[in-house]
Coordinates of C-alpha atoms in Angstrom, one line a residue:
X704 CA 210.9 342.0 220.7
X705 CA 209.7 341.2 224.2
X706 CA 206.8 343.2 225.5
X707 CA 206.8 343.8 229.2
X708 CA 204.5 345.9 231.2
X709 CA 201.6 345.4 228.8
X710 CA 199.2 347.6 230.7
X711 CA 201.7 350.4 231.0
X712 CA 202.5 350.1 227.3
X713 CA 198.9 350.2 226.4
X714 CA 198.1 353.2 228.6
X715 CA 201.1 355.1 227.3
X716 CA 200.3 354.2 223.6
X717 CA 196.6 355.2 224.2
X718 CA 197.7 358.5 225.7
X719 CA 200.2 359.2 222.9
X720 CA 197.5 358.5 220.3
X721 CA 195.2 360.9 222.2
X722 CA 197.8 363.7 222.0
X723 CA 198.0 363.0 218.2
X724 CA 194.2 363.2 217.9
X725 CA 194.1 359.5 216.8
X726 CA 192.8 357.7 219.9
X727 CA 189.8 356.4 217.9
X728 CA 192.0 354.8 215.2
X729 CA 194.3 353.4 217.9
X730 CA 191.5 351.8 219.8
X731 CA 189.9 350.5 216.6
X732 CA 193.2 348.8 215.8
X733 CA 193.4 347.0 219.1
X734 CA 190.9 344.4 217.9
X735 CA 192.4 344.1 214.4
X736 CA 196.0 343.4 215.3
X737 CA 197.1 340.1 216.9
X738 CA 200.9 340.1 216.3
X739 CA 202.6 343.1 218.0
X740 CA 206.0 342.3 216.4
X741 CA 204.7 343.4 213.0
X742 CA 205.0 347.2 212.7
X743 CA 202.4 349.1 210.8
X744 CA 199.2 351.0 211.4
X745 CA 198.2 353.2 214.3
X746 CA 198.0 350.4 216.8
X747 CA 201.4 348.7 216.4
X748 CA 203.1 352.0 215.8
X749 CA 201.9 353.5 219.1
X750 CA 202.7 350.2 220.9
X751 CA 206.2 350.2 219.5
X752 CA 206.8 353.8 220.4
X753 CA 205.4 353.2 224.0
X754 CA 207.7 350.2 224.4
X755 CA 210.7 352.2 223.2
X756 CA 209.9 355.1 225.6
X757 CA 209.6 352.7 228.6
X758 CA 212.9 350.9 227.6
X759 CA 214.7 354.3 227.3
X760 CA 213.4 355.4 230.7
X761 CA 214.5 352.1 232.3
X762 CA 218.0 352.5 230.8
X763 CA 218.2 355.9 232.5
X764 CA 217.3 354.4 235.8
X765 CA 213.6 355.2 236.0
X766 CA 211.1 352.6 237.1
X767 CA 207.7 352.4 235.3
X768 CA 205.1 350.9 237.6
X769 CA 201.3 351.1 237.4
X770 CA 199.1 352.6 240.2
X771 CA 197.0 350.1 242.0
X772 CA 194.2 350.2 241.3
X773 CA 194.7 352.0 238.0
X774 CA 192.3 355.0 237.4
X775 CA 189.9 354.6 234.5
X776 CA 190.9 356.4 231.3
X777 CA 188.4 358.8 229.7

């Protein structure tokens, strides 16, 4: 799987984990996972979901672009 828009994927995954009440677990997994193609755990699961959502939006004609400069996340 090719990961594009790494910052957008990370921001979406972080937001998704926050909605689930698992932002802490997601952020803790960031340092522990080095291969994003191996599904499992909170980090890669949210990353894969975020990539899938972006891919689906693009197939429907939406463009996903970051703001410049990006606002800081809480």
